[in-house]
């Protein structure tokens, strides 16, 4: 079925549009903030799911009905059965927006799935969760063109267009307002420094013994909030804007992300890009100190070594699904600037091998090397023994599979996810032989700062 495309007002902003639909029962807002070049070209809002896909270890459902097949095979079929042609200037032509939990990566890397991985956010929280939307609002920050794409699965396109335009003309309620400011504040329980530092030392011992070169140790914070998730996200996007920010509500699962990191993109020509991030320094309001932090990161042998190892791992991952000799590192040690931190990143590119699907390409890279380690399987096993809880969605991925083959997924870092009143947020960092345990502990807290502000200073 060919989608129908209408123009939206050019002056309409993604945030203004999202605020009109933020309370909808099912919504995905891929919120690319301006200022990050090509990384933040498109913002996408998905509405009106006509199909839902959920999977847990050993079983999956389509529209709530159990399907007796491998979850990945079912997802592949759903995308292939609805394949369509690209549309000029659009990153998505219908398709699926959703997430994959980090813990799904154990079986993908031929590891036994830990029992505790089922218990962080509750056994009902899916590991794979995608909605296929009937309505897409697409915002192009380069051309300034805004478009409404309707698949016609649930509604006549002309009727749905009029409904969307009517809602966009309404004045949305304030997203945060007095309700958020007057809400009881929940404190962030900080892990004991000694415990975290001891885990860093254990990883360093594994490195000394040759078990692993780098491992990304994390901690998952848990808090609670009675505030609507969209109100919390409205504040998060102001505290920590990012090129891969997102708000997704799918049933009881709500994701609030301000991720800076792309796991994998695939364009309409089958060109793949991954952008691992390693190395972090705080920002400062003092310009002299801020520049000193920046120069310290650029000059850091330890951080450059981390990024070098992960870049090599990502080259290997892409080589599994790309045409021979097409994989290359097109940028290395690139400084990235965000409101609260500096990062270093690399860009690895390749061309998809004929016959390899976008789903298979994504799974070949999952979970991202920057948030697991190298070698990936060994790092995941070591980390599972050391981390105090399962990760669930944290360090998984979020994004879309378009029906024309275009794909874009971020890594779920700087991300909270909410089920009921429970709120989870992860933070961590890469541990190498050169790691200083105290510095690693402080880096983990730095990465949790946006979450602390979100729940304690609202």
Short mmCIF file of C-alpha atoms in Angstrom, two decimals:
data_model
loop_
_atom_site.label_atom_id
_atom_site.label_comp_id
_atom_site.label_asym_id
_atom_site.label_seq_id
_atom_site.Cartn_x
_atom_site.Cartn_y
_atom_site.Cartn_z
CA UNK A 1 0.00 0.00 0.00
CA UNK A 2 1.52 3.31 -1.09
CA UNK A 3 1.41 6.00 1.62
CA UNK A 4 -0.10 9.42 0.96
CA UNK A 5 1.94 12.52 1.76
CA UNK A 6 0.66 16.01 2.60
CA UNK A 7 2.53 19.20 3.45
CA UNK A 8 2.41 20.60 6.97
CA UNK A 9 2.97 24.29 7.83
CA UNK A 10 6.66 25.16 7.42
CA UNK A 11 6.81 27.09 10.67
CA UNK A 12 5.57 24.15 12.74
CA UNK A 13 8.27 22.89 15.12
CA UNK A 14 8.65 19.25 16.23
CA UNK A 15 8.22 20.21 19.88
CA UNK A 16 5.07 22.23 19.19
CA UNK A 17 3.58 19.29 17.28
CA UNK A 18 4.57 16.75 19.95
CA UNK A 19 2.97 18.86 22.65
CA UNK A 20 -0.37 18.45 20.85
CA UNK A 21 -0.16 14.64 20.96
CA UNK A 22 1.98 13.98 24.07
CA UNK A 23 -0.92 12.53 26.06
CA UNK A 24 -1.91 10.01 23.37
CA UNK A 25 -2.05 6.41 24.54
CA UNK A 26 0.50 5.35 21.91
CA UNK A 27 3.06 7.76 20.48
CA UNK A 28 6.68 7.82 19.34
CA UNK A 29 8.60 11.09 19.13
CA UNK A 30 12.09 10.77 17.62
CA UNK A 31 13.28 14.19 18.71
CA UNK A 32 16.44 15.30 16.89
CA UNK A 33 17.51 18.60 18.39
CA UNK A 34 19.10 21.12 16.00
CA UNK A 35 22.79 21.93 16.21
CA UNK A 36 24.27 18.50 15.53
CA UNK A 37 24.61 18.68 11.74
CA UNK A 38 23.43 15.70 9.72
CA UNK A 39 22.82 13.70 12.92
CA UNK A 40 19.80 15.83 13.74
CA UNK A 41 18.23 16.41 10.33
CA UNK A 42 14.93 14.61 10.85
CA UNK A 43 12.45 14.50 13.69
CA UNK A 44 9.59 12.01 13.43
CA UNK A 45 6.31 11.61 15.31
CA UNK A 46 4.45 8.30 14.97
CA UNK A 47 0.74 8.03 15.86
CA UNK A 48 -2.12 5.50 15.52
CA UNK A 49 -0.52 2.02 15.63
CA UNK A 50 -2.23 -0.43 13.31
CA UNK A 51 0.01 -3.31 14.44
CA UNK A 52 1.92 -4.01 17.64
CA UNK A 53 4.81 -6.44 18.02
CA UNK A 54 6.05 -7.53 21.44
CA UNK A 55 8.52 -10.25 22.36
CA UNK A 56 9.88 -11.81 25.53
CA UNK A 57 12.33 -14.68 25.94
CA UNK A 58 10.75 -17.66 24.19
CA UNK A 59 7.55 -16.07 22.88
CA UNK A 60 6.14 -13.13 20.94
CA UNK A 61 2.82 -11.50 20.10
CA UNK A 62 1.39 -9.63 17.13
CA UNK A 63 -1.57 -7.43 18.11
CA UNK A 64 -1.70 -9.30 21.40
CA UNK A 65 -1.99 -12.73 19.76
CA UNK A 66 0.72 -15.31 20.39
CA UNK A 67 2.79 -16.32 17.37
CA UNK A 68 4.65 -19.63 17.46
CA UNK A 69 7.88 -18.60 15.78
CA UNK A 70 11.22 -16.97 16.45
CA UNK A 71 10.70 -13.30 17.32
CA UNK A 72 13.30 -12.02 14.88
CA UNK A 73 11.83 -14.09 12.05
CA UNK A 74 8.39 -12.66 12.78
CA UNK A 75 9.72 -9.09 12.75
CA UNK A 76 11.55 -9.76 9.48
CA UNK A 77 8.33 -11.08 7.90
CA UNK A 78 6.23 -8.14 9.04
CA UNK A 79 8.67 -5.71 7.45
CA UNK A 80 9.16 -7.73 4.25
CA UNK A 81 5.43 -8.26 3.72
CA UNK A 82 4.87 -4.49 3.75
CA UNK A 83 7.90 -3.45 1.71
CA UNK A 84 7.42 -0.28 -0.37
CA UNK A 85 9.49 2.16 -2.43
CA UNK A 86 11.37 5.22 -1.14
CA UNK A 87 9.74 8.63 -1.26
CA UNK A 88 11.85 11.67 -2.07
CA UNK A 89 13.12 13.49 0.99
CA UNK A 90 11.53 11.17 3.54
CA UNK A 91 13.50 8.97 5.95
CA UNK A 92 10.49 6.73 6.61
CA UNK A 93 7.68 5.46 4.37
CA UNK A 94 5.75 3.63 7.06
CA UNK A 95 7.27 0.96 9.24
CA UNK A 96 8.06 0.16 12.85
CA UNK A 97 9.35 2.37 15.66
CA UNK A 98 10.46 0.76 18.90
CA UNK A 99 13.15 -0.64 21.13
CA UNK A 100 15.26 -3.69 21.92
CA UNK A 101 16.49 -4.37 25.47
CA UNK A 102 20.20 -4.89 26.12
CA UNK A 103 19.45 -8.27 27.68
CA UNK A 104 18.26 -9.59 24.31
CA UNK A 105 21.92 -9.40 23.29
CA UNK A 106 22.99 -12.42 25.35
CA UNK A 107 21.40 -14.98 23.04
CA UNK A 108 22.50 -12.99 19.96
CA UNK A 109 26.08 -13.39 21.14
CA UNK A 110 25.57 -17.09 21.92
CA UNK A 111 25.51 -16.56 25.68
CA UNK A 112 23.15 -17.97 28.25
CA UNK A 113 20.56 -15.39 29.28
CA UNK A 114 20.84 -14.59 33.01
CA UNK A 115 17.75 -15.40 35.07
CA UNK A 116 17.81 -11.99 36.73
CA UNK A 117 17.47 -10.27 33.34
CA UNK A 118 13.74 -10.98 33.58
CA UNK A 119 13.22 -9.15 36.83
CA UNK A 120 14.39 -5.51 36.68
CA UNK A 121 11.29 -3.82 35.27
CA UNK A 122 9.07 -6.85 35.81
CA UNK A 123 8.46 -9.93 33.65
CA UNK A 124 5.73 -8.12 31.67
CA UNK A 125 8.15 -5.55 30.27
CA UNK A 126 8.92 -6.72 26.70
CA UNK A 127 12.46 -7.17 25.42
CA UNK A 128 11.45 -6.27 21.88
CA UNK A 129 8.69 -3.69 21.41
CA UNK A 130 7.67 -2.14 18.08
CA UNK A 131 4.58 -0.29 16.92
CA UNK A 132 3.68 0.03 13.24
CA UNK A 133 2.07 3.46 12.91
CA UNK A 134 -0.56 4.70 10.49
CA UNK A 135 0.40 8.38 10.88
CA UNK A 136 3.84 10.01 10.68
CA UNK A 137 4.75 13.68 11.03
CA UNK A 138 8.23 14.26 9.56
CA UNK A 139 10.26 17.44 10.14
CA UNK A 140 13.32 18.24 8.00
CA UNK A 141 15.59 20.77 9.72
CA UNK A 142 17.73 21.17 6.58
CA UNK A 143 15.00 22.09 4.08
CA UNK A 144 12.48 23.38 6.62
CA UNK A 145 9.87 21.17 5.00
CA UNK A 146 7.34 19.43 7.27
CA UNK A 147 5.23 16.58 5.95
CA UNK A 148 2.42 14.32 7.04
CA UNK A 149 2.65 10.70 5.85
CA UNK A 150 -0.45 8.51 6.11
CA UNK A 151 -0.47 4.81 5.30
CA UNK A 152 -4.26 4.49 5.14
CA UNK A 153 -4.24 1.36 7.32
CA UNK A 154 -6.73 2.73 9.85
CA UNK A 155 -8.20 5.89 8.38
CA UNK A 156 -8.94 7.50 5.06
CA UNK A 157 -5.92 9.75 4.45
CA UNK A 158 -7.97 12.88 3.72
CA UNK A 159 -10.06 12.42 6.86
CA UNK A 160 -7.02 11.76 9.05
CA UNK A 161 -5.22 14.75 7.55
CA UNK A 162 -8.05 17.06 8.59
CA UNK A 163 -8.05 15.56 12.09
CA UNK A 164 -4.31 16.07 12.47
CA UNK A 165 -4.44 19.66 11.23
CA UNK A 166 -7.30 20.38 13.63
CA UNK A 167 -5.33 19.08 16.61
CA UNK A 168 -2.27 21.05 15.57
CA UNK A 169 -4.33 24.23 15.69
CA UNK A 170 -5.33 23.62 19.31
CA UNK A 171 -3.35 25.28 22.07
CA UNK A 172 -1.63 22.45 23.99
CA UNK A 173 -1.65 22.35 27.76
CA UNK A 174 1.59 23.27 29.50
CA UNK A 175 3.65 20.07 29.68
CA UNK A 176 5.39 20.74 32.99
CA UNK A 177 3.69 23.58 34.82
CA UNK A 178 2.85 23.73 38.49
CA UNK A 179 2.05 20.04 38.78
CA UNK A 180 5.65 19.03 38.17
CA UNK A 181 7.12 21.75 40.39
CA UNK A 182 4.86 20.82 43.29
CA UNK A 183 5.37 17.07 43.01
CA UNK A 184 7.17 15.31 45.86
CA UNK A 185 10.87 15.01 45.07
CA UNK A 186 12.41 11.56 44.98
CA UNK A 187 16.04 11.28 45.95
CA UNK A 188 18.64 9.53 43.82
CA UNK A 189 20.26 6.70 45.74
CA UNK A 190 23.95 6.84 44.89
CA UNK A 191 25.94 3.56 44.90
CA UNK A 192 28.71 3.41 47.45
CA UNK A 193 32.01 4.55 46.00
CA UNK A 194 33.93 1.67 47.56
CA UNK A 195 31.65 -0.94 45.99
CA UNK A 196 31.80 0.60 42.50
CA UNK A 197 35.56 1.10 42.69
CA UNK A 198 36.02 -2.52 43.76
CA UNK A 199 34.16 -3.65 40.64
CA UNK A 200 36.44 -1.46 38.53
CA UNK A 201 39.46 -3.17 40.09
CA UNK A 202 37.96 -6.58 39.33
CA UNK A 203 37.65 -5.64 35.66
CA UNK A 204 41.23 -4.39 35.66
CA UNK A 205 42.30 -7.79 36.99
CA UNK A 206 40.39 -9.51 34.14
CA UNK A 207 42.26 -7.23 31.74
CA UNK A 208 45.57 -8.12 33.35
CA UNK A 209 44.75 -11.80 32.90
CA UNK A 210 43.86 -11.26 29.22
CA UNK A 211 40.16 -12.06 29.52
CA UNK A 212 39.06 -8.73 28.06
CA UNK A 213 40.56 -5.45 26.78
CA UNK A 214 37.78 -3.08 27.80
CA UNK A 215 34.45 -3.50 29.58
CA UNK A 216 31.74 -0.89 30.10
CA UNK A 217 30.69 -1.11 33.74
CA UNK A 218 27.26 0.37 34.51
CA UNK A 219 24.88 1.05 37.35
CA UNK A 220 21.09 1.21 36.98
CA UNK A 221 19.41 3.71 39.32
CA UNK A 222 15.79 3.23 40.36
CA UNK A 223 13.48 5.96 41.58
CA UNK A 224 9.76 6.66 41.48
CA UNK A 225 7.54 9.39 40.15
CA UNK A 226 3.81 9.91 39.92
CA UNK A 227 4.34 12.57 37.27
CA UNK A 228 3.25 11.76 33.70
CA UNK A 229 6.16 10.57 31.63
CA UNK A 230 5.56 13.23 28.97
CA UNK A 231 5.95 15.94 31.62
CA UNK A 232 9.23 14.43 32.75
CA UNK A 233 10.42 14.19 29.17
CA UNK A 234 9.53 17.80 28.49
CA UNK A 235 11.95 18.72 31.27
CA UNK A 236 14.62 16.19 30.21
CA UNK A 237 14.79 17.53 26.65
CA UNK A 238 15.41 21.01 28.06
CA UNK A 239 18.09 19.84 30.52
CA UNK A 240 19.96 17.66 28.05
CA UNK A 241 19.04 18.09 24.35
CA UNK A 242 20.60 15.52 22.03
CA UNK A 243 20.57 14.40 18.39
CA UNK A 244 18.86 11.10 19.24
CA UNK A 245 16.45 12.22 21.94
CA UNK A 246 13.13 10.36 22.02
CA UNK A 247 9.87 9.88 23.87
CA UNK A 248 8.01 6.62 23.26
CA UNK A 249 4.85 5.36 24.94
CA UNK A 250 3.86 1.77 24.16
CA UNK A 251 1.34 0.45 26.65
CA UNK A 252 2.81 0.48 30.14
CA UNK A 253 6.33 1.08 28.81
CA UNK A 254 7.46 4.69 28.44
CA UNK A 255 10.95 5.67 27.29
CA UNK A 256 12.53 9.10 27.87
CA UNK A 257 15.84 9.39 26.07
CA UNK A 258 18.43 12.09 25.43
CA UNK A 259 20.95 9.82 23.74
CA UNK A 260 23.92 11.26 21.83
CA UNK A 261 24.97 7.97 20.22
CA UNK A 262 23.93 6.34 16.95
CA UNK A 263 24.10 2.55 16.93
CA UNK A 264 23.34 2.04 13.23
CA UNK A 265 21.78 3.82 10.28
CA UNK A 266 21.06 2.43 6.82
CA UNK A 267 20.08 4.72 3.95
CA UNK A 268 17.99 3.85 0.88
CA UNK A 269 21.15 2.80 -1.00
CA UNK A 270 22.17 0.31 1.69
CA UNK A 271 24.93 2.48 3.14
CA UNK A 272 25.58 1.73 6.84
CA UNK A 273 26.96 4.08 9.49
CA UNK A 274 27.77 3.48 13.16
CA UNK A 275 29.22 6.15 15.49
CA UNK A 276 30.71 4.74 18.70
CA UNK A 277 31.37 7.18 21.55
CA UNK A 278 34.09 6.78 24.18
CA UNK A 279 35.62 9.36 26.47
CA UNK A 280 33.74 11.89 28.60
CA UNK A 281 34.55 15.19 30.29
CA UNK A 282 32.26 17.56 32.17
CA UNK A 283 31.31 20.98 30.86
CA UNK A 284 31.88 24.11 32.94
CA UNK A 285 30.21 27.52 32.97
CA UNK A 286 33.69 28.98 33.38
CA UNK A 287 34.99 29.35 29.82
CA UNK A 288 38.63 28.82 30.79
CA UNK A 289 37.83 25.67 32.77
CA UNK A 290 35.50 24.43 30.05
CA UNK A 291 38.24 24.71 27.43
CA UNK A 292 40.66 22.97 29.79
CA UNK A 293 38.27 20.01 30.12
CA UNK A 294 37.92 19.87 26.35
CA UNK A 295 41.67 19.88 25.75
CA UNK A 296 42.17 17.27 28.47
CA UNK A 297 39.78 14.90 26.68
CA UNK A 298 41.36 15.46 23.28
CA UNK A 299 44.83 14.76 24.69
CA UNK A 300 43.84 11.75 26.84
CA UNK A 301 45.74 8.62 25.81
CA UNK A 302 43.39 6.50 27.90
CA UNK A 303 40.23 7.79 26.21
CA UNK A 304 41.74 7.60 22.74
CA UNK A 305 42.79 4.00 23.41
CA UNK A 306 39.23 3.15 24.48
CA UNK A 307 37.78 4.63 21.32
CA UNK A 308 40.38 2.90 19.17
CA UNK A 309 39.49 -0.51 20.59
CA UNK A 310 35.74 0.01 20.17
CA UNK A 311 36.15 1.41 16.67
CA UNK A 312 38.01 -1.75 15.69
CA UNK A 313 35.23 -3.87 17.22
CA UNK A 314 32.59 -1.96 15.23
CA UNK A 315 34.60 -2.47 12.03
CA UNK A 316 34.46 -6.19 12.70
CA UNK A 317 30.71 -6.07 13.40
CA UNK A 318 29.97 -4.22 10.15
CA UNK A 319 32.25 -6.57 8.20
CA UNK A 320 29.86 -9.43 9.03
CA UNK A 321 27.05 -7.83 7.01
CA UNK A 322 28.82 -5.51 4.53
CA UNK A 323 30.32 -6.06 1.10
CA UNK A 324 34.00 -7.09 1.23
CA UNK A 325 36.42 -4.16 1.52
CA UNK A 326 33.59 -1.60 1.84
CA UNK A 327 34.03 -1.03 5.59
CA UNK A 328 36.10 2.01 6.52
CA UNK A 329 36.65 4.48 9.34
CA UNK A 330 35.71 7.86 7.88
CA UNK A 331 36.24 9.94 11.03
CA UNK A 332 38.23 9.31 14.19
CA UNK A 333 38.62 11.13 17.53
CA UNK A 334 35.88 13.63 16.69
CA UNK A 335 35.04 16.01 19.53
CA UNK A 336 31.30 16.17 20.29
CA UNK A 337 29.87 18.97 22.43
CA UNK A 338 26.73 18.59 24.57
CA UNK A 339 25.20 20.80 27.29
CA UNK A 340 26.72 18.82 30.16
CA UNK A 341 29.61 16.82 28.67
CA UNK A 342 32.21 16.49 25.93
CA UNK A 343 32.65 13.17 24.10
CA UNK A 344 34.98 11.64 21.52
CA UNK A 345 33.51 9.61 18.68
CA UNK A 346 34.41 7.74 15.52
CA UNK A 347 32.42 7.09 12.35
CA UNK A 348 32.54 3.65 10.72
CA UNK A 349 30.82 3.10 7.37
CA UNK A 350 30.13 0.26 4.96
CA UNK A 351 27.80 -0.99 2.22
CA UNK A 352 25.23 -3.66 3.03
CA UNK A 353 25.81 -7.04 1.40
CA UNK A 354 23.10 -8.14 -1.01
CA UNK A 355 20.50 -10.32 0.67
CA UNK A 356 21.18 -9.02 4.20
CA UNK A 357 18.13 -7.41 5.81
CA UNK A 358 18.18 -4.30 8.00
CA UNK A 359 17.11 -6.43 10.98
CA UNK A 360 20.05 -8.80 10.46
CA UNK A 361 22.42 -5.84 10.09
CA UNK A 362 21.24 -4.32 13.35
CA UNK A 363 21.51 -7.60 15.24
CA UNK A 364 25.09 -8.08 13.99
CA UNK A 365 26.01 -4.88 15.85
CA UNK A 366 23.90 -5.51 18.95
CA UNK A 367 24.52 -4.60 21.66
CA UNK A 368 26.81 -1.71 20.76
CA UNK A 369 30.48 -2.26 21.47
CA UNK A 370 30.83 1.06 23.25
CA UNK A 371 28.44 -0.04 25.99
CA UNK A 372 29.59 -3.67 26.27
CA UNK A 373 33.31 -4.05 25.59
CA UNK A 374 35.86 -6.05 23.66
CA UNK A 375 35.80 -8.91 23.02
CA UNK A 376 32.06 -8.38 23.24
CA UNK A 377 30.92 -11.79 24.51
CA UNK A 378 33.62 -11.99 27.18
CA UNK A 379 32.89 -8.45 28.33
CA UNK A 380 29.16 -9.17 28.61
CA UNK A 381 29.80 -12.25 30.75
CA UNK A 382 32.14 -10.40 33.09
CA UNK A 383 29.80 -7.44 33.40
CA UNK A 384 26.82 -9.64 34.16
CA UNK A 385 28.67 -11.05 37.17
CA UNK A 386 29.69 -7.60 38.43
CA UNK A 387 26.73 -5.32 37.81
CA UNK A 388 24.19 -5.12 40.60
CA UNK A 389 21.09 -5.52 38.42
CA UNK A 390 20.03 -6.43 34.93
CA UNK A 391 20.15 -3.54 32.43
CA UNK A 392 16.81 -4.14 30.70
CA UNK A 393 16.34 -1.29 28.17
CA UNK A 394 19.39 0.65 29.32
CA UNK A 395 22.13 0.33 26.64
CA UNK A 396 19.67 -1.39 24.34
CA UNK A 397 18.55 0.52 21.26
CA UNK A 398 15.66 2.60 19.98
CA UNK A 399 14.75 3.66 16.46
CA UNK A 400 12.90 2.66 13.32
CA UNK A 401 12.75 0.19 10.45
CA UNK A 402 11.16 1.91 7.45
CA UNK A 403 9.27 -0.21 4.91
CA UNK A 404 11.67 1.02 2.20
CA UNK A 405 14.71 -0.35 4.06
CA UNK A 406 15.92 2.85 5.69
CA UNK A 407 16.87 2.29 9.32
CA UNK A 408 18.14 4.40 12.20
CA UNK A 409 18.77 3.33 15.80
CA UNK A 410 20.37 5.03 18.77
CA UNK A 411 21.93 3.41 21.82
CA UNK A 412 19.77 3.92 24.90
CA UNK A 413 22.18 5.88 27.07
CA UNK A 414 21.17 9.06 28.96
CA UNK A 415 17.80 7.33 29.02
CA UNK A 416 15.10 6.73 31.61
CA UNK A 417 12.32 4.21 31.21
CA UNK A 418 9.13 4.20 33.23
CA UNK A 419 6.68 1.43 34.09
CA UNK A 420 3.87 2.63 36.30
CA UNK A 421 5.48 4.87 38.90
CA UNK A 422 8.86 3.08 38.71
CA UNK A 423 11.60 4.98 36.94
CA UNK A 424 14.96 3.52 35.86
CA UNK A 425 18.11 5.21 34.57
CA UNK A 426 21.54 3.78 33.84
CA UNK A 427 25.02 5.28 33.77
CA UNK A 428 28.56 3.93 33.50
CA UNK A 429 31.80 4.02 31.58
CA UNK A 430 34.47 2.01 29.84
CA UNK A 431 37.06 0.37 32.07
CA UNK A 432 40.58 -0.24 30.74
CA UNK A 433 43.88 -1.14 32.39
CA UNK A 434 44.63 2.60 32.65
CA UNK A 435 41.37 3.31 34.50
CA UNK A 436 41.51 5.09 37.83
CA UNK A 437 38.67 3.66 39.97
CA UNK A 438 37.84 6.99 41.62
CA UNK A 439 37.72 8.77 38.26
CA UNK A 440 35.47 6.05 36.83
CA UNK A 441 33.08 6.43 39.76
CA UNK A 442 32.93 10.19 39.23
CA UNK A 443 32.34 9.75 35.49
CA UNK A 444 29.41 7.44 36.21
CA UNK A 445 27.87 10.09 38.48
CA UNK A 446 28.49 12.79 35.87
CA UNK A 447 26.49 10.80 33.31
CA UNK A 448 23.65 10.45 35.83
CA UNK A 449 23.53 14.20 36.47
CA UNK A 450 20.70 14.89 34.00
CA UNK A 451 18.59 12.22 35.71
CA UNK A 452 19.39 13.64 39.16
CA UNK A 453 18.25 17.06 38.00
CA UNK A 454 15.14 15.58 36.47
CA UNK A 455 13.90 13.91 39.67
CA UNK A 456 15.36 16.17 42.37
CA UNK A 457 15.15 19.68 40.91
CA UNK A 458 11.84 19.57 39.09
#
